[in-house]
Short mmCIF file of C-alpha atoms and ligand atoms in Angstrom, two decimals:
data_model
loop_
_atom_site.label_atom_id
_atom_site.label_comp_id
_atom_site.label_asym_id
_atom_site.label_seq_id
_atom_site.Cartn_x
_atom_site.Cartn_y
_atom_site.Cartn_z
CA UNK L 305 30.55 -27.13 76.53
CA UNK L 306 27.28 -26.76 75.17
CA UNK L 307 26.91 -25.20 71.71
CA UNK L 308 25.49 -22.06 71.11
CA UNK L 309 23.85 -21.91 68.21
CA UNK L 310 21.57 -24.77 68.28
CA UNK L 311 17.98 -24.03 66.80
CA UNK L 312 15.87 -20.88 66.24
CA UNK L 313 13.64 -21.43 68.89
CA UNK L 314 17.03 -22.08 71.79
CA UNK L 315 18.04 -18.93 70.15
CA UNK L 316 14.57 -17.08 70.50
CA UNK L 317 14.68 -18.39 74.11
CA UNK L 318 18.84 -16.64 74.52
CA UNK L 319 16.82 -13.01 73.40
CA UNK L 320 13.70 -13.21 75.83
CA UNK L 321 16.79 -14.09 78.42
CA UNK L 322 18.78 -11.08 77.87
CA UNK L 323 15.71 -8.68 77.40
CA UNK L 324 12.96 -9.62 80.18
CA UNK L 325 13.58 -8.07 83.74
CA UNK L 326 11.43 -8.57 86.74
CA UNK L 327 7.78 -6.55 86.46
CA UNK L 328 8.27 -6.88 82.66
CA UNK L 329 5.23 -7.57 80.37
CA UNK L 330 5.60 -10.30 77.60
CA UNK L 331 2.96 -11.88 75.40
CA UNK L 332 3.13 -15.54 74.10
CA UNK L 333 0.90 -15.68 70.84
CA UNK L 334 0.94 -19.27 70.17
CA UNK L 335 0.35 -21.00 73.44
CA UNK L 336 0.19 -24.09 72.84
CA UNK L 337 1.47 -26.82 75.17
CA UNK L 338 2.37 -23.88 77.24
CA UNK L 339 6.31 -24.17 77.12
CA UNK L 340 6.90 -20.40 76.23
CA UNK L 341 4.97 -19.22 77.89
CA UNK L 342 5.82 -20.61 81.35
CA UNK L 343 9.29 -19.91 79.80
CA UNK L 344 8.91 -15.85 79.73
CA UNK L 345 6.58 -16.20 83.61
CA UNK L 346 10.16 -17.89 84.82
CA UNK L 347 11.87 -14.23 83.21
CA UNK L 348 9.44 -11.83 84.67
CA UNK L 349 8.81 -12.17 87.99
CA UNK L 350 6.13 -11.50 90.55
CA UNK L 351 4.87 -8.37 89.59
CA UNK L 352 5.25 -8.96 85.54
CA UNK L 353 2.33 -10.31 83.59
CA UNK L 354 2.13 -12.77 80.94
CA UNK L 355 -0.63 -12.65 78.31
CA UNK L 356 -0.71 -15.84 76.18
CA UNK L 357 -3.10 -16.35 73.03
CA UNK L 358 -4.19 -20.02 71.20
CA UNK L 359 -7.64 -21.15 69.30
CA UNK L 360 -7.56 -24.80 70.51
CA UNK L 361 -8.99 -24.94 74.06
CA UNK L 362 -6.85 -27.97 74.75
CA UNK L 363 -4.04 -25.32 74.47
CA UNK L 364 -5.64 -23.55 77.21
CA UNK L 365 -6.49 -25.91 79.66
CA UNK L 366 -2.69 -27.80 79.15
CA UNK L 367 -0.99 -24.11 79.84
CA UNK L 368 -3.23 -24.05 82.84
CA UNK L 369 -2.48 -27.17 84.06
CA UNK L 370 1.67 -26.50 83.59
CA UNK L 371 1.20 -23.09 85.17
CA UNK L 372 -0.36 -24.46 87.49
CA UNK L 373 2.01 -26.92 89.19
CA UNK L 374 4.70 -24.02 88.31
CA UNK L 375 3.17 -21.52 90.81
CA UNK L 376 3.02 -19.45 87.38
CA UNK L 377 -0.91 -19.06 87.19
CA UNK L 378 -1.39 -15.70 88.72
CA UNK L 379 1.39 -14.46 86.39
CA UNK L 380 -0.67 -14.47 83.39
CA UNK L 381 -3.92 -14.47 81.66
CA UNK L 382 -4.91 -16.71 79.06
CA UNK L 383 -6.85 -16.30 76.66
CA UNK L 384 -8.56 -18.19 73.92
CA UNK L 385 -8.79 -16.48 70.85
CA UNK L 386 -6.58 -15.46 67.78
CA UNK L 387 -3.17 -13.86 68.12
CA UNK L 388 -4.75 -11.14 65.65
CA UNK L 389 -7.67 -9.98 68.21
CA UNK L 390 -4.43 -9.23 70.68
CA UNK L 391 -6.12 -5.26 70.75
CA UNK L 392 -9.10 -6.34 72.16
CA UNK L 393 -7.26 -8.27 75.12
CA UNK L 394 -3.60 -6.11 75.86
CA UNK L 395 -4.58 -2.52 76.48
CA UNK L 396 -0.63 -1.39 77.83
CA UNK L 397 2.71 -1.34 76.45
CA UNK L 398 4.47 -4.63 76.52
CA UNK L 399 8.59 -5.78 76.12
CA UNK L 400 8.49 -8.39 74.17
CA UNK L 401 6.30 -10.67 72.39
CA UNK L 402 6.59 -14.03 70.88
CA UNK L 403 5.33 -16.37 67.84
CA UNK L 404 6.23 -19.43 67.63
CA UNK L 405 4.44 -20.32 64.25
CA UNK L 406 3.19 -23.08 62.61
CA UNK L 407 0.96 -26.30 64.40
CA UNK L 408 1.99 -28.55 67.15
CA UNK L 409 4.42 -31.06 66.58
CA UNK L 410 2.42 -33.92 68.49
CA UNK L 411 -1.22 -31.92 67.59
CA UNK L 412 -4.06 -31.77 64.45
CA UNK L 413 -1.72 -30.10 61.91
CA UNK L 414 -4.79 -28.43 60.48
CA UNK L 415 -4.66 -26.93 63.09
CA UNK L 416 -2.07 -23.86 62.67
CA UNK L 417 -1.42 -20.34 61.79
CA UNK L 418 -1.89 -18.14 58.49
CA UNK L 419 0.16 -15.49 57.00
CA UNK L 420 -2.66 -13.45 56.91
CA UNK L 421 -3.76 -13.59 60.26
CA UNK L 422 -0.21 -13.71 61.65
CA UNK L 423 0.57 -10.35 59.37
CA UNK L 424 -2.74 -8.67 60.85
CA UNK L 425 -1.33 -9.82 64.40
CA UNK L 426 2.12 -8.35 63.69
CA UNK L 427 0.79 -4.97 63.08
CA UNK L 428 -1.37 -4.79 65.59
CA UNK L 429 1.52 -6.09 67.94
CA UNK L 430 4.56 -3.09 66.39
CA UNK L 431 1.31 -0.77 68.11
CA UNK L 432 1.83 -2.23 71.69
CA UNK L 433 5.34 -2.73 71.74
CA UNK L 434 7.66 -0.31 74.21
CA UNK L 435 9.94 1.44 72.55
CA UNK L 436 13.41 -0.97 72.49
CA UNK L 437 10.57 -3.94 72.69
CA UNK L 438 10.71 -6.77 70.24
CA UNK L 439 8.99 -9.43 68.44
CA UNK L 440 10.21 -12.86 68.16
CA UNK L 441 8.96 -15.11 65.17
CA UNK L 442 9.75 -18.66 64.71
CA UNK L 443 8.98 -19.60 61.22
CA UNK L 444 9.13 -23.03 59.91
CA UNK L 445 9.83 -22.93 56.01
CA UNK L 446 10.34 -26.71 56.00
CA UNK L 447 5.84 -27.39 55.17
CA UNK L 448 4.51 -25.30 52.41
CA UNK L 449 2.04 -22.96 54.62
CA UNK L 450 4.72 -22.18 57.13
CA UNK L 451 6.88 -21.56 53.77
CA UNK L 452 4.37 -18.97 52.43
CA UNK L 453 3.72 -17.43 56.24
CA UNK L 454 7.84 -16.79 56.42
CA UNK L 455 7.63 -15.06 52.62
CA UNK L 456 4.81 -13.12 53.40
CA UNK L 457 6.57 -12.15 56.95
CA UNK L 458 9.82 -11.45 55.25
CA UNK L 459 8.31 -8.69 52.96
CA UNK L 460 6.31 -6.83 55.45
CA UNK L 461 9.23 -6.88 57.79
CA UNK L 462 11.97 -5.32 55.47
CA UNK L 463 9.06 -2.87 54.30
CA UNK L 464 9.31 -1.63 58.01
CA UNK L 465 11.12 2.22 58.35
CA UNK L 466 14.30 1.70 59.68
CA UNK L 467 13.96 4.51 61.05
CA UNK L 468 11.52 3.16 63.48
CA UNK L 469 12.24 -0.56 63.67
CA UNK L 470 15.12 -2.41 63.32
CA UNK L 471 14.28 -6.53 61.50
CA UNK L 472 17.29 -9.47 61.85
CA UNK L 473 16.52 -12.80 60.61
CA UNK L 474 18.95 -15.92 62.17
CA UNK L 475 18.96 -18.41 59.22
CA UNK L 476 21.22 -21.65 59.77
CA UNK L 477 22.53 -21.82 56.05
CA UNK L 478 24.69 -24.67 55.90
CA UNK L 479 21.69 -27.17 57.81
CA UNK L 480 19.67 -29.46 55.38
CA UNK L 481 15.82 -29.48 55.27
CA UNK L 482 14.62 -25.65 55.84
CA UNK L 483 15.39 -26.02 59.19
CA UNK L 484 13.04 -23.44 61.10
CA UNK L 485 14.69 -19.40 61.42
CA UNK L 486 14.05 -16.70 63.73
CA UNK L 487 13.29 -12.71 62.74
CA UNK L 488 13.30 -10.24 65.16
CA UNK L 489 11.72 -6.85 65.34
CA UNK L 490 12.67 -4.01 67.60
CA UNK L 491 11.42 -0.85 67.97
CA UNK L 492 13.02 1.86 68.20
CA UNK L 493 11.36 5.22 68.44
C1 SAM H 1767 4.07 -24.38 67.19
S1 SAM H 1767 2.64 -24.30 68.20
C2 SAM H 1767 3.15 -23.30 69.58
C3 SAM H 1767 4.03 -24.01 70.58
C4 SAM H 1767 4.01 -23.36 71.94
N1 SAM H 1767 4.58 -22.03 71.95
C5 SAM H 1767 4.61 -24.21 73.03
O1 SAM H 1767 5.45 -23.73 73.79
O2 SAM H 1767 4.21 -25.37 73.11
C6 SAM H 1767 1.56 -23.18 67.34
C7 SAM H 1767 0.24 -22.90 68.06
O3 SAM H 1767 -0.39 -21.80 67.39
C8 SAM H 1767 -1.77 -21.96 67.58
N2 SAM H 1767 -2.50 -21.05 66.66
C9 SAM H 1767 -2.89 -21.27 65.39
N3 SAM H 1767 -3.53 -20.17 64.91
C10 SAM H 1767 -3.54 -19.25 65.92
C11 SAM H 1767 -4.05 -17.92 66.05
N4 SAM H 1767 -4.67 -17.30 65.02
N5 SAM H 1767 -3.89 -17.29 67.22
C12 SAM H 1767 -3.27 -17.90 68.27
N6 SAM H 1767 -2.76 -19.15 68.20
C13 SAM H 1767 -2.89 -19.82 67.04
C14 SAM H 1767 -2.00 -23.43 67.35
O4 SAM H 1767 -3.23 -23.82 67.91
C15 SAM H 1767 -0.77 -24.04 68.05
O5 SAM H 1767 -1.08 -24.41 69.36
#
C-alpha cells in the first residue's frame, strides 16, 4: 500500500480531492508547467471553471498546450499576470484556491514569488473565497526567499480571527532539509 503522507504538495492534492465537486470554481495562482491546474479541471467538471495566474508567458503557452491535449481548455482561463492582480481578473466567489510557491524546479530560479506580493495576493484571495472555501499554500523553506515568504505567511495567517478563518500548517518534522509544508486557510463565516 501506498503511503499517505508523502509530501506537502501529494497532500495539498488529497484536500482539493475531498473539497472540489462538479460546477466548482478553483483558482491555480502559480501556473506554471500547468500540473495543478489541469489537476483541479480533472476535480471540477464541465460546468466548473478554472482560473490560473503566472508572469512567465512560457507558463502560459505550456498550460495551454497540456490543457489542450486534456480536453481541459474550455475549463479555464488563463491569464498572465501576478497572483496579486487576482481582483482585477475573478469577479465571483470561488472554493478553493491554490499556491504552489516558490520557482520552477527545471525553470530561471529568478524567476519566483515574493512574500510581499504573495501576502497582497492572500488578502485579496480570503475576499473571494466561499464561505467553507480554502487556500492551499505550498511553501518551500529549504532556499532563503521561500524561507522568508513561509515566515512572513506564517504571521499573517495566525493573525487571522478565528472567528472567521480557521489556519493548519502540515510540517513533516522528523524529514531532513526543510522539506517543503503546506498551510491551509478556511473560511468560515
Ligand atoms: C513552483 S512553480 C508552480 C508549479 C505549478 N503549479 C505546476 O503545476 O507546474 C511557481 C510559479 O510561480 C510563478 N510566479 C512567480 N511570481 C508570480 C506571481 N506574482 N503571480 C503568479 N505567478 C507567479 C513562477 O513563474 C512559477 O511558474
Amino acid at each position: 500500500m501506498k503511503a499517505f503522507f508523502i509530501n506537502s504538495v501529494d497532500i495539498s492534492k488529497k484536500i482539493c480531492e475531498s473539497i472540489l465537486e462538479d460546477g466548482d470554481i478553483a483558482v491555480d495562482c502559480t501556473m506554471g508547467n500547468g500540473n495543478d491546474t489541469a489537476f483541479l479541471c480533472s476535480l471540477i467538471g464541465n460546468s466548473g471553471k478554472v482560473y490560473a495566474f503566472d508572469v512567465q508567458q512560457n507558463a502560459v503557452l505550456n498550460t495551454r498546450d497540456k490543457l489542450l491535449k486534456l480536453g481541459f481548455l474550455e475549463r479555464t482561463y488563463l491569464i498572465l499576470d501576478g497572483h496579486e492582480n487576482i481582483d482585477k481578473y475573478v469577479k465571483e466567489k470561488v472554493k478553493l484556491i491554490i499556491f504552489n510557491l516558490g520557482y520552477l524546479p527545471k525553470g530561471n530560479h529568478n524567476i519566483t514569488t515574493k512574500k510581499e506580493t504573495t501576502i497582497e495576493s492572500v488578502k485579496k484571495c480570503l475576499n473571494i473565497l466561499k464561505r467553507n472555501g480554502i487556500i492551499l499554500l505550498v511553501v518551500y523553506p529549504g532556499h532563503n526567499n521561500g524561507k522568508e515568504e513561509k515566515e512572513s505567511l506564517e504571521i499573517f495567517t495566525s493573525q487571522l480571527d478565528q472567528k472567521e478563518y480557521t489556519v493548519v500548517k502540515f510540517r513533516f518534522l522528523n524529514q531532513i532539509n526543510n522539506p517543503p509544508e503546506l498551510i491551509c486557510i478556511e473560511k468560515i463565516f
